[in-house]
PDB file of C-alpha atoms in Angstrom:
ATOM      1  CA  MET A  12     125.906 192.945-153.237  1.00  0.00           C
ATOM      2  CA  ALA A  13     127.696 190.909-156.062  1.00  0.00           C
ATOM      3  CA  ASN A  14     131.510 190.059-156.255  1.00  0.00           C
ATOM      4  CA  THR A  15     132.363 191.098-159.744  1.00  0.00           C
ATOM      5  CA  ILE A  16     135.576 192.447-160.892  1.00  0.00           C
ATOM      6  CA  THR A  17     136.686 193.889-164.522  1.00  0.00           C
ATOM      7  CA  ILE A  18     140.256 194.284-164.953  1.00  0.00           C
ATOM      8  CA  SER A  19     142.851 194.531-167.635  1.00  0.00           C
ATOM      9  CA  GLY A  20     146.610 193.687-167.950  1.00  0.00           C
ATOM     10  CA  LYS A  21     149.083 191.579-169.918  1.00  0.00           C
ATOM     11  CA  ILE A  22     148.482 187.616-169.582  1.00  0.00           C
ATOM     12  CA  TYR A  23     151.390 185.411-168.928  1.00  0.00           C
ATOM     13  CA  ARG A  24     151.862 181.663-169.179  1.00  0.00           C
ATOM     14  CA  PRO A  25     148.479 180.764-170.532  1.00  0.00           C
ATOM     15  CA  ASN A  26     147.914 177.226-170.295  1.00  0.00           C
ATOM     16  CA  VAL A  27     145.015 174.908-170.413  1.00  0.00           C
ATOM     17  CA  LYS A  28     144.742 171.604-168.582  1.00  0.00           C
ATOM     18  CA  TYR A  29     142.218 168.802-168.567  1.00  0.00           C
ATOM     19  CA  THR A  30     140.827 166.994-165.512  1.00  0.00           C
ATOM     20  CA  ALA A  31     140.413 163.224-165.408  1.00  0.00           C
ATOM     21  CA  SER A  32     136.707 163.534-166.564  1.00  0.00           C
ATOM     22  CA  GLY A  33     137.936 165.932-169.534  1.00  0.00           C
ATOM     23  CA  VAL A  34     137.017 169.330-168.033  1.00  0.00           C
ATOM     24  CA  ALA A  35     139.293 171.988-169.527  1.00  0.00           C
ATOM     25  CA  ILE A  36     140.731 174.450-166.995  1.00  0.00           C
ATOM     26  CA  PHE A  37     142.574 177.557-168.135  1.00  0.00           C
ATOM     27  CA  GLU A  38     145.189 179.174-165.872  1.00  0.00           C
ATOM     28  CA  GLY A  39     147.482 182.282-166.434  1.00  0.00           C
ATOM     29  CA  GLY A  40     148.872 185.071-164.675  1.00  0.00           C
ATOM     30  CA  LEU A  41     147.507 188.626-165.217  1.00  0.00           C
ATOM     31  CA  SER A  42     150.333 191.664-164.572  1.00  0.00           C
ATOM     32  CA  VAL A  43     148.430 194.741-163.712  1.00  0.00           C
ATOM     33  CA  TYR A  44     149.804 198.272-163.793  1.00  0.00           C
ATOM     34  CA  CYS A  45     149.481 199.885-160.565  1.00  0.00           C
ATOM     35  CA  GLY A  46     151.323 203.353-160.861  1.00  0.00           C
ATOM     36  CA  LYS A  47     154.428 204.530-160.132  1.00  0.00           C
ATOM     37  CA  ASN A  48     156.176 204.450-156.704  1.00  0.00           C
ATOM     38  CA  LYS A  49     158.097 207.524-154.936  1.00  0.00           C
ATOM     39  CA  GLU A  50     161.137 207.037-157.084  1.00  0.00           C
ATOM     40  CA  GLY A  51     159.052 207.224-160.326  1.00  0.00           C
ATOM     41  CA  GLU A  52     159.447 203.565-161.214  1.00  0.00           C
ATOM     42  CA  ALA A  53     156.382 201.431-162.607  1.00  0.00           C
ATOM     43  CA  GLN A  54     154.523 198.914-160.012  1.00  0.00           C
ATOM     44  CA  TYR A  55     152.805 195.978-161.222  1.00  0.00           C
ATOM     45  CA  GLY A  56     150.596 193.519-159.307  1.00  0.00           C
ATOM     46  CA  PHE A  57     150.000 190.153-160.088  1.00  0.00           C
ATOM     47  CA  ILE A  58     146.792 188.108-160.202  1.00  0.00           C
ATOM     48  CA  ASN A  59     146.161 184.431-161.134  1.00  0.00           C
ATOM     49  CA  VAL A  60     143.217 183.796-163.453  1.00  0.00           C
ATOM     50  CA  LYS A  61     141.134 180.603-164.024  1.00  0.00           C
ATOM     51  CA  ALA A  62     138.451 179.653-166.382  1.00  0.00           C
ATOM     52  CA  PHE A  63     136.454 176.676-166.880  1.00  0.00           C
ATOM     53  CA  LYS A  64     135.040 174.091-169.686  1.00  0.00           C
ATOM     54  CA  GLU A  65     134.358 176.159-172.875  1.00  0.00           C
ATOM     55  CA  GLN A  66     135.662 179.259-171.566  1.00  0.00           C
ATOM     56  CA  ALA A  67     138.955 177.558-170.598  1.00  0.00           C
ATOM     57  CA  GLU A  68     139.359 176.138-174.315  1.00  0.00           C
ATOM     58  CA  ASN A  69     138.568 179.355-175.986  1.00  0.00           C
ATOM     59  CA  ALA A  70     141.084 181.361-173.919  1.00  0.00           C
ATOM     60  CA  GLY A  71     143.573 178.632-174.539  1.00  0.00           C
ATOM     61  CA  ASN A  72     143.207 178.818-178.218  1.00  0.00           C
ATOM     62  CA  MET A  73     142.950 182.598-178.473  1.00  0.00           C
ATOM     63  CA  LEU A  74     145.369 183.932-175.881  1.00  0.00           C
ATOM     64  CA  LYS A  75     149.080 184.109-176.118  1.00  0.00           C
ATOM     65  CA  ASP A  76     151.678 184.887-173.662  1.00  0.00           C
ATOM     66  CA  LYS A  77     151.929 188.837-172.917  1.00  0.00           C
ATOM     67  CA  ASP A  78     148.736 189.636-174.817  1.00  0.00           C
ATOM     68  CA  ASP A  79     146.665 192.517-173.560  1.00  0.00           C
ATOM     69  CA  VAL A  80     143.299 190.936-171.881  1.00  0.00           C
ATOM     70  CA  ILE A  81     140.466 191.855-170.043  1.00  0.00           C
ATOM     71  CA  VAL A  82     139.240 189.680-167.609  1.00  0.00           C
ATOM     72  CA  THR A  83     135.564 189.907-166.119  1.00  0.00           C
ATOM     73  CA  GLY A  84     134.782 187.450-163.237  1.00  0.00           C
ATOM     74  CA  ARG A  85     134.530 186.700-159.425  1.00  0.00           C
ATOM     75  CA  LEU A  86     137.707 187.645-157.227  1.00  0.00           C
ATOM     76  CA  ASN A  87     138.743 185.030-154.787  1.00  0.00           C
ATOM     77  CA  ILE A  88     141.059 186.204-151.968  1.00  0.00           C
ATOM     78  CA  ASP A  89     142.945 183.469-150.152  1.00  0.00           C
ATOM     79  CA  ASN A  90     145.127 184.159-146.776  1.00  0.00           C
ATOM     80  CA  TYR A  91     147.559 181.615-145.835  1.00  0.00           C
ATOM     81  CA  ASN A  92     151.186 181.140-144.077  1.00  0.00           C
ATOM     82  CA  ASP A  93     153.927 180.149-145.991  1.00  0.00           C
ATOM     83  CA  LYS A  94     156.506 177.502-145.097  1.00  0.00           C
ATOM     84  CA  ASP A  95     158.289 180.079-142.761  1.00  0.00           C
ATOM     85  CA  ASN A  96     154.639 181.022-141.076  1.00  0.00           C
ATOM     86  CA  ASN A  97     154.832 184.505-143.026  1.00  0.00           C
ATOM     87  CA  LYS A  98     151.136 185.480-143.692  1.00  0.00           C
ATOM     88  CA  LYS A  99     150.679 185.939-147.409  1.00  0.00           C
ATOM     89  CA  THR A 100     147.454 186.841-149.644  1.00  0.00           C
ATOM     90  CA  LYS A 101     146.797 185.194-153.049  1.00  0.00           C
ATOM     91  CA  TYR A 102     144.531 186.735-155.373  1.00  0.00           C
ATOM     92  CA  GLU A 103     142.546 185.015-158.105  1.00  0.00           C
ATOM     93  CA  ILE A 104     139.898 185.848-160.535  1.00  0.00           C
ATOM     94  CA  ILE A 105     137.464 183.130-161.816  1.00  0.00           C
ATOM     95  CA  ALA A 106     136.868 184.360-165.206  1.00  0.00           C
ATOM     96  CA  ASP A 107     133.235 184.907-166.581  1.00  0.00           C
ATOM     97  CA  ALA A 108     134.770 186.350-169.770  1.00  0.00           C
ATOM     98  CA  ILE A 109     138.350 186.605-170.886  1.00  0.00           C
ATOM     99  CA  GLY A 110     139.731 188.134-174.091  1.00  0.00           C
ATOM    100  CA  ASN A 111     142.073 190.147-176.141  1.00  0.00           C
ATOM    101  CA  ASN A 112     141.745 194.005-175.204  1.00  0.00           C
ATOM    102  CA  LEU A 113     141.334 195.246-178.756  1.00  0.00           C
ATOM    103  CA  GLY A 114     141.964 198.847-177.606  1.00  0.00           C
ATOM    104  CA  ARG A 115     145.665 197.795-177.074  1.00  0.00           C
ATOM    105  CA  MET A 116     146.660 195.439-179.762  1.00  0.00           C
ATOM    106  CA  LYS A 117     149.324 196.769-181.965  1.00  0.00           C
ATOM    107  CA  LYS A 118     148.479 194.411-184.900  1.00  0.00           C
ATOM    108  CA  ASP A 119     145.922 194.502-187.710  1.00  0.00           C
ATOM    109  CA  ILE A 120     142.858 192.656-187.018  1.00  0.00           C
ATOM    110  CA  VAL A 121     140.910 191.249-190.254  1.00  0.00           C
ATOM    111  CA  ILE A 122     137.246 190.314-190.007  1.00  0.00           C
ATOM    112  CA  PRO A 123     137.240 186.293-190.909  1.00  0.00           C
ATOM    113  CA  GLY A 124     136.235 185.786-194.254  1.00  0.00           C
ATOM    114  CA  GLN A 125     137.300 189.043-195.404  1.00  0.00           C
ATOM    115  CA  GLU A 126     141.118 188.807-195.190  1.00  0.00           C
ATOM    116  CA  ASP A 127     141.555 190.444-198.818  1.00  0.00           C
ATOM    117  CA  ALA A 128     138.793 193.169-198.387  1.00  0.00           C
ATOM    118  CA  ALA A 129     139.815 196.883-197.423  1.00  0.00           C
ATOM    119  CA  THR A 130     137.610 196.189-193.937  1.00  0.00           C
ATOM    120  CA  SER A 131     140.585 195.277-191.572  1.00  0.00           C
ATOM    121  CA  PHE A 132     141.033 197.345-188.799  1.00  0.00           C
ATOM    122  CA  GLY A 133     144.120 199.362-189.069  1.00  0.00           C
ATOM    123  CA  GLY A 134     143.789 199.382-192.717  1.00  0.00           C
ATOM    124  CA  THR A 135     144.272 202.327-194.988  1.00  0.00           C
ATOM    125  CA  GLU A 136     141.446 202.086-197.259  1.00  0.00           C
ATOM    126  CA  LEU A 137     138.339 202.878-194.968  1.00  0.00           C
ATOM    127  CA  ASP A 138     135.633 204.864-196.534  1.00  0.00           C
ATOM    128  CA  PRO A 139     135.897 208.559-195.742  1.00  0.00           C
ATOM    129  CA  GLU A 140     132.140 209.172-195.537  1.00  0.00           C
ATOM    130  CA  ILE A 141     131.609 206.998-192.404  1.00  0.00           C
ATOM    131  CA  PRO A 142     131.778 209.124-189.342  1.00  0.00           C
ATOM    132  CA  PHE A 143     133.807 207.636-186.505  1.00  0.00           C
TER     133      PHE A 143
END
């Protein structure tokens, strides 16, 4: 069975670095809503996200802190002991695809090359004859 996960959340501290040989590495944290506890407070989990090469450069150019994103990739789970010998688990997704979650964006999206046209999503001048 393939190890593939698709998850959405808010990206935090998106960052691109380069290796000595020039390979791009994207790293960021993904905050994921996990439901509410018994007291009704929202609970969140945090997962590290990594991408490499062209995917890393694209993510670094497109994603901003606290953007809603969708990530698809391979889940890595690393068990280790911290400095006080407590057992810890680190979750990380090696992304095959990462991008903005367009269903959750709050700003208008404009189709490149048509900035002045009434074809922007969220615009008010859509053709009423087009069924949605």
